Structures are given as structure tokens and as C-alpha cells.
N, CA, C and O of each residue as an XYZ file, in Angstrom:
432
protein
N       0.538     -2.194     -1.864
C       1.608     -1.611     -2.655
C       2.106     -0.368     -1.930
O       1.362      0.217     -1.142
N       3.537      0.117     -2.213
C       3.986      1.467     -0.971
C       4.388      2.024     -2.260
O       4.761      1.433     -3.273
N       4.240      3.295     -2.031
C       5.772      4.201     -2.772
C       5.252      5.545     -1.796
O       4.205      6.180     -1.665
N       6.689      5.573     -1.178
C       7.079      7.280     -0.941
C       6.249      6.844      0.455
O       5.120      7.313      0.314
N       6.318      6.271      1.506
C       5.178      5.955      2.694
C       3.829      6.809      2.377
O       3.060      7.632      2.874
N       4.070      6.065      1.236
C       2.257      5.846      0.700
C       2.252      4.151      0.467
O       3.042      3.412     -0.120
N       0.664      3.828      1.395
C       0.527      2.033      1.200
C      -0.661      2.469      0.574
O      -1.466      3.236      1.102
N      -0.790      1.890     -0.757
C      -2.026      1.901     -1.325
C      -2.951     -0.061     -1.668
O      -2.302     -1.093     -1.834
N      -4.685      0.049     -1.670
C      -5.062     -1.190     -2.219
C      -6.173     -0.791     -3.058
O      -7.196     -0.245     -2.645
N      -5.900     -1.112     -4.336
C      -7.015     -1.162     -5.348
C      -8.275     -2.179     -5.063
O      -8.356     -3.403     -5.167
N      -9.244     -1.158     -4.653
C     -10.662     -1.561     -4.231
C     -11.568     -1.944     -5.573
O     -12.476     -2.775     -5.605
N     -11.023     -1.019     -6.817
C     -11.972     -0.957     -7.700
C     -11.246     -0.252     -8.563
O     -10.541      0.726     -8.315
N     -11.500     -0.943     -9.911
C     -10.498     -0.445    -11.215
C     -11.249      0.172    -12.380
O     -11.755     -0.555    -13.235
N     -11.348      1.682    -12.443
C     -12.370      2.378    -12.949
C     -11.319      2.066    -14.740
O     -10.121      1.790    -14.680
N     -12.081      2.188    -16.168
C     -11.968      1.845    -17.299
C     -11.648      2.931    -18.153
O     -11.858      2.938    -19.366
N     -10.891      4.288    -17.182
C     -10.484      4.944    -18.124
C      -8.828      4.776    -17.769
O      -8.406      4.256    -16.736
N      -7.858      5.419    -19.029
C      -6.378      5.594    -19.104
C      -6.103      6.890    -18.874
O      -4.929      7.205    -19.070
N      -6.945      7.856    -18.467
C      -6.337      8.555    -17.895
C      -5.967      9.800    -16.455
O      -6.800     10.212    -15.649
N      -4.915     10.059    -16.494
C      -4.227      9.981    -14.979
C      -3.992     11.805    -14.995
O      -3.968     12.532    -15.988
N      -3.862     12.132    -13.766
C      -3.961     13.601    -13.044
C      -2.997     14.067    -12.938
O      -2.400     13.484    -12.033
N      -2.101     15.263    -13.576
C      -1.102     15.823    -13.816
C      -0.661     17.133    -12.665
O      -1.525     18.004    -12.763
N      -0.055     17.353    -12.075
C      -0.181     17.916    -10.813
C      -0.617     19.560    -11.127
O      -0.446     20.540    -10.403
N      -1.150     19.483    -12.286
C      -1.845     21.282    -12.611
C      -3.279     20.645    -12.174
O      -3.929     21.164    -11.266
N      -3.753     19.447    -12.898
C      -5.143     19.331    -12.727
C      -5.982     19.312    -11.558
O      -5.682     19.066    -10.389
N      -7.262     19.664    -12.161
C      -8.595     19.796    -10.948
C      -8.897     18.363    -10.979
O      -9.297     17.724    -11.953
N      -8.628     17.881     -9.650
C      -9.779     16.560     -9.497
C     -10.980     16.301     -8.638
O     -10.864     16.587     -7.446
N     -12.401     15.677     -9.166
C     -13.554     15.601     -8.278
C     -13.220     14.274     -7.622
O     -12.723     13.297     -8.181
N     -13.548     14.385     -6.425
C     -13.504     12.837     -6.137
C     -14.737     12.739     -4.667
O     -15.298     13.691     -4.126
N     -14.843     11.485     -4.378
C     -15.667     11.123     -3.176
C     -14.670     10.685     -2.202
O     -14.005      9.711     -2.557
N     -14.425     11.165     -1.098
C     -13.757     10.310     -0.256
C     -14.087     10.087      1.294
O     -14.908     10.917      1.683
N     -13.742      9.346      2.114
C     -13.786      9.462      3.352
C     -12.343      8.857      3.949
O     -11.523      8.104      3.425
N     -12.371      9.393      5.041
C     -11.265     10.136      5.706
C     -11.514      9.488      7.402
O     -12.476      9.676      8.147
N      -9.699      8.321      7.742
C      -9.889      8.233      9.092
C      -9.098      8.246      9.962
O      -8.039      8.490      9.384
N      -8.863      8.123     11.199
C      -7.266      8.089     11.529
C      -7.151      6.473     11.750
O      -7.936      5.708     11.188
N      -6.020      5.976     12.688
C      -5.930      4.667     12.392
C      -6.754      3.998     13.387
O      -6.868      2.779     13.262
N      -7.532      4.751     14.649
C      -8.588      4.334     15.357
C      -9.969      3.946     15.116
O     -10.763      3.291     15.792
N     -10.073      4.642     13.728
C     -11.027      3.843     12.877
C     -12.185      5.279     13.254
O     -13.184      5.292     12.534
N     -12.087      6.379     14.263
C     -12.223      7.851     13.944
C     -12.116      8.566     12.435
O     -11.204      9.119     11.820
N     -13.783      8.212     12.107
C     -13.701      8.888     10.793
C     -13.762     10.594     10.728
O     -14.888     11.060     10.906
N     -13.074     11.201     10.580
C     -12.935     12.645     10.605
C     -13.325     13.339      9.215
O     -12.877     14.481      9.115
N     -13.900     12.982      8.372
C     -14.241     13.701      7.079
C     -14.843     12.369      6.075
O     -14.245     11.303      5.931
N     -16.161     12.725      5.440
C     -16.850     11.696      4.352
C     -17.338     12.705      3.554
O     -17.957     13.578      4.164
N     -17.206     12.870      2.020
C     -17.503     13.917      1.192
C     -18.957     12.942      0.696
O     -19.685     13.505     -0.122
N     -19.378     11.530      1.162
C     -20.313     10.803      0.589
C     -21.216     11.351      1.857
O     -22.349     11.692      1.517
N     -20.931     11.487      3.173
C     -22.090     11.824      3.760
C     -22.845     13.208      3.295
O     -24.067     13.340      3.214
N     -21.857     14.215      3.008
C     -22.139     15.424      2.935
C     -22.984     15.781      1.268
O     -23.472     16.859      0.927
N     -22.928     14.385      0.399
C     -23.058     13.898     -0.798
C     -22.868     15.121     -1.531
O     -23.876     15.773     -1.805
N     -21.674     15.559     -1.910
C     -21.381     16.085     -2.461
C     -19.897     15.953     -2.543
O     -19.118     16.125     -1.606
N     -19.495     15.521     -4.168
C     -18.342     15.546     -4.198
C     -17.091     16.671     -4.372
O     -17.283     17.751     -4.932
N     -15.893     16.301     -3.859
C     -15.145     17.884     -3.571
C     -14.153     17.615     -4.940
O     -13.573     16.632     -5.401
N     -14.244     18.543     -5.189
C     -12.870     18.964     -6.462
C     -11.504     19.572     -5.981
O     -12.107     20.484     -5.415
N     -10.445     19.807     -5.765
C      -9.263     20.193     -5.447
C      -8.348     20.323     -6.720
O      -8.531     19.551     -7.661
N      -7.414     21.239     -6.763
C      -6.472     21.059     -7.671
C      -5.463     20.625     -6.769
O      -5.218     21.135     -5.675
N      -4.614     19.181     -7.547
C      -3.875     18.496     -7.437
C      -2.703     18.920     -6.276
O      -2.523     18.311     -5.222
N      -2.035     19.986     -6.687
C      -0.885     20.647     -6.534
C      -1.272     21.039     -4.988
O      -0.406     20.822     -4.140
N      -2.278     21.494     -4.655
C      -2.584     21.937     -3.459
C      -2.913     21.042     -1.873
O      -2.924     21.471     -0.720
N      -3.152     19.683     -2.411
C      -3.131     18.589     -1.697
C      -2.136     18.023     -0.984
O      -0.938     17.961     -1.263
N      -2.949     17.453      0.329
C      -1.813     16.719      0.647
C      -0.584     16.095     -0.022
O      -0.915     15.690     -1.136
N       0.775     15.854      0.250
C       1.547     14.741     -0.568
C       1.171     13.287     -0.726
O       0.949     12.752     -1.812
N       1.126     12.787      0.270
C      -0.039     11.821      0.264
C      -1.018     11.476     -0.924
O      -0.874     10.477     -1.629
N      -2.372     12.717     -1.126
C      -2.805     12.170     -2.290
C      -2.406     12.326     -3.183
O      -2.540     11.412     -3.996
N      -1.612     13.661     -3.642
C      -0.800     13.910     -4.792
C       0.157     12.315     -5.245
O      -0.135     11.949     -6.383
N       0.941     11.617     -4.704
C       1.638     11.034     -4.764
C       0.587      9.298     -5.219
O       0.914      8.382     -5.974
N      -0.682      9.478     -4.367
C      -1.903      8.160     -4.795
C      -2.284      8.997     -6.405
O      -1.895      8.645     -7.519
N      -3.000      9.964     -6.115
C      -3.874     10.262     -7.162
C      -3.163      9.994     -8.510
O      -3.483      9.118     -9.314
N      -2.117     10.909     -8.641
C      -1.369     10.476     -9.954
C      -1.466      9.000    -10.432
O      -1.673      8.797    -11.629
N      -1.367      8.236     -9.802
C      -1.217      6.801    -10.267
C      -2.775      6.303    -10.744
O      -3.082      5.313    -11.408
N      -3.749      7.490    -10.085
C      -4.989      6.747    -10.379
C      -5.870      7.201    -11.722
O      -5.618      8.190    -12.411
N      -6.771      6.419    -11.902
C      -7.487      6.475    -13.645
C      -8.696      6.703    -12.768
O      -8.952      6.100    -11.726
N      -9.672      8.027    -13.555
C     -10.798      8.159    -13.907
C     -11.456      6.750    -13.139
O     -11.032      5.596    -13.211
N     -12.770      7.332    -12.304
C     -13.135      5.739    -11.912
C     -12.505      4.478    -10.659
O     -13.326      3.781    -10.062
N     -11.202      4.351    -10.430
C     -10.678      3.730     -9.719
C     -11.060      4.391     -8.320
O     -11.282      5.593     -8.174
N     -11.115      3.200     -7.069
C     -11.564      3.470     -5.971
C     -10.165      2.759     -5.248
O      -9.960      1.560     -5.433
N      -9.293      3.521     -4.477
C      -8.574      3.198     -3.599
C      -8.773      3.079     -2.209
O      -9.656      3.818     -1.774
N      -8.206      2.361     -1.391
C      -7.670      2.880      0.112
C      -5.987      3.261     -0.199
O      -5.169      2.756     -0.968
N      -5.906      4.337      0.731
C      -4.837      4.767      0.919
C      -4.499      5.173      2.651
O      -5.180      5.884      3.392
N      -3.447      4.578      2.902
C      -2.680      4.754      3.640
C      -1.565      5.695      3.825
O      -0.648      5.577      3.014
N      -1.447      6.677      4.797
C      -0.615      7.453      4.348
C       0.326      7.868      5.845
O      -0.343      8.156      6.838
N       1.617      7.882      5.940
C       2.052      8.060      6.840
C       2.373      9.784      7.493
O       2.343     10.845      6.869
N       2.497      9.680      8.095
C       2.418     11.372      8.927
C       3.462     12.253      8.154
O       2.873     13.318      7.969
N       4.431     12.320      7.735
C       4.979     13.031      6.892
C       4.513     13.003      5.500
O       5.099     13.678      4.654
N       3.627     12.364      5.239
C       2.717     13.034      3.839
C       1.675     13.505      3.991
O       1.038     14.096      3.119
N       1.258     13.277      5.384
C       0.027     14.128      5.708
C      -0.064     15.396      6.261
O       0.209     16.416      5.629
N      -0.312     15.382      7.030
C       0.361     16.635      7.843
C       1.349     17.241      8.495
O       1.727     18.398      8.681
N       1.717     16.010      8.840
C       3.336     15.893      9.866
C       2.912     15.967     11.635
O       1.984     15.551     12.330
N       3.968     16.617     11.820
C       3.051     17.254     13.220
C       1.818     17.978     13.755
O       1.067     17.762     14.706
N       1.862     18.685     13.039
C       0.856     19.866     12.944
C      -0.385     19.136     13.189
O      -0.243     18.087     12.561
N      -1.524     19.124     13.763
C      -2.698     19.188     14.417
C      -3.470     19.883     13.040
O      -2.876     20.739     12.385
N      -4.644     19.496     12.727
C      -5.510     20.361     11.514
C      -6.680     19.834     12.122
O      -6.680     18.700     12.602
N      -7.566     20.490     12.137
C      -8.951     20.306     13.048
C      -9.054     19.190     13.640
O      -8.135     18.782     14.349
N      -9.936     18.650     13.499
C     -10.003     17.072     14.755
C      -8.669     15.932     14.069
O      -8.548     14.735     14.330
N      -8.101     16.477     13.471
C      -6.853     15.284     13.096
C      -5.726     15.959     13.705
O      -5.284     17.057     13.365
N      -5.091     14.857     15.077
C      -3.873     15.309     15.820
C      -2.954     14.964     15.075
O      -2.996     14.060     14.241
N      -1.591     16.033     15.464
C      -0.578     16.311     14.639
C      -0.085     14.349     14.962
O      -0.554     13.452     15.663
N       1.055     14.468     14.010
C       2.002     12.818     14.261
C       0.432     11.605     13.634
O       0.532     10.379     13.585
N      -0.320     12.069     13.406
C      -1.301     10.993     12.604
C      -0.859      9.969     11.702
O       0.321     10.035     11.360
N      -1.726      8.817     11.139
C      -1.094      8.291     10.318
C      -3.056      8.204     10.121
O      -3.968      8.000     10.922
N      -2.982      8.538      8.318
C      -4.147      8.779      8.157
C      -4.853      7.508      6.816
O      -4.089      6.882      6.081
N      -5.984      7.397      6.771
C      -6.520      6.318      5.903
C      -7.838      6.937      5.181
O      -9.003      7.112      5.538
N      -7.168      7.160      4.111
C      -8.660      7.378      2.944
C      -9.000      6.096      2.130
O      -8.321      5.201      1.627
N     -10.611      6.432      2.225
C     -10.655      5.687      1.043
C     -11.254      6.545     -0.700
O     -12.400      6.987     -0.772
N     -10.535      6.613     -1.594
C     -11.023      7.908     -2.488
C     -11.059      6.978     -3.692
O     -10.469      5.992     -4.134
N     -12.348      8.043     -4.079
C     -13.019      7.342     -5.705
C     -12.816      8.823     -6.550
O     -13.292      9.928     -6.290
N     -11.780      8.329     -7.833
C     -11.659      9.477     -8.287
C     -12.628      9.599     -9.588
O     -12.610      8.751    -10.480
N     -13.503     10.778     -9.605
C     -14.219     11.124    -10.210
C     -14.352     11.488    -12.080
O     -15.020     11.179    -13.066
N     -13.245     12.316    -11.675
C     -13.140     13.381    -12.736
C     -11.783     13.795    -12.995
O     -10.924     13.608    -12.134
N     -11.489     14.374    -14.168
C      -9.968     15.175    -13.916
C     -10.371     15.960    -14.799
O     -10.959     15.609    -15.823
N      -9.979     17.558    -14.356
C      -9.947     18.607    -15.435
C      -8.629     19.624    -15.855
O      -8.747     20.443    -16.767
């Protein structure tokens, strides 16, 4: 499924209705790769899951997360202008096209 060069695939369909409003805090598990299959970030290795408020996120997940319920496990695909763009951010070179896969936890 695309919206906004976001390609998303529902891995797993968590059983709650409700969805992340761009004020909210969300916990989630994710890991993080470029399209070489270079995983650059796993919040499951580090086992600990990260919380972010919404608003502060990439466009990218802002634009997945909203759509997602409590529970649901995506891949997301995300093209370089929702990610970073050009810009270089630690081991992820600028012009990337990046691939999470995120299990959203929580919403507060």
C-alpha cells in the first residue's frame, strides 16, 4: 500500500482501534535498514523499547504511524524525502531510501 512515498505491508494486525494523534507519545520496537539490507538501528537488540512523540519524527513514520492501532507490526518503506532527504545522519547516507520494520506499542 503507498500514501505520500510511504510503501507500507501489514505484518501483523494488533486488536486495538486506536490510532496516534500527532501530539502523542508512542512506544514502539523497531528495526531500521537501508535498502542494502545494512541494518543501522534495532530497538529489539538493545531490548528496550523507544518512545518518541509523534510530531518529532521522521515524516515517514508520522505519516505510517497514524494509520497504525496499538499492537500492529508493519514494514515500512520510506523514500528519501520522508526520511531524511539528503542530509547524511550517522551511519545512514544522505539520498537513502530507508526500511523499518515497527511494532507499535503504546500510545500516550
Amino acid at each position: 500500500t503507498i500514501n505520500e512515498g510511504v510503501f507500507y505491508k501489514i505484518l501483523s494486525k494488533g486488536g486495538s482501534n486506536k490510532y496516534p494523534s500527532e501530539q502523542s507519545v508512542i512506544t514502539v520496537h523497531y528495526m531500521g535498514k537501508l535498502i542494502t539490507g545494512k541494518v543501522f538501528d534495532n530497538s529489539k537488540e538493545r531490548g528496550v523499547p523507544e518512545a518518541f512523540r509523534l510530531s518529532e519524527v521522521i515524516d515517514g513514520w508520522r505519516i505510517a504511524l497514524k494509520m497504525m492501532c496499538i499492537g500492529d507490526i508493519w514494514e515500512v518503506i520510506i523514500a528519501p524525502e520522508y526520511g531524511y532527504g539528503k542530509r547524511s545522519n550517522g551511519n545512514i547516507p544522505g539520498g537513502s531510501v530507508l526500511i523499518f520494520q515497527i511494532e507499535l506499542l503504546n500510545i500516550c
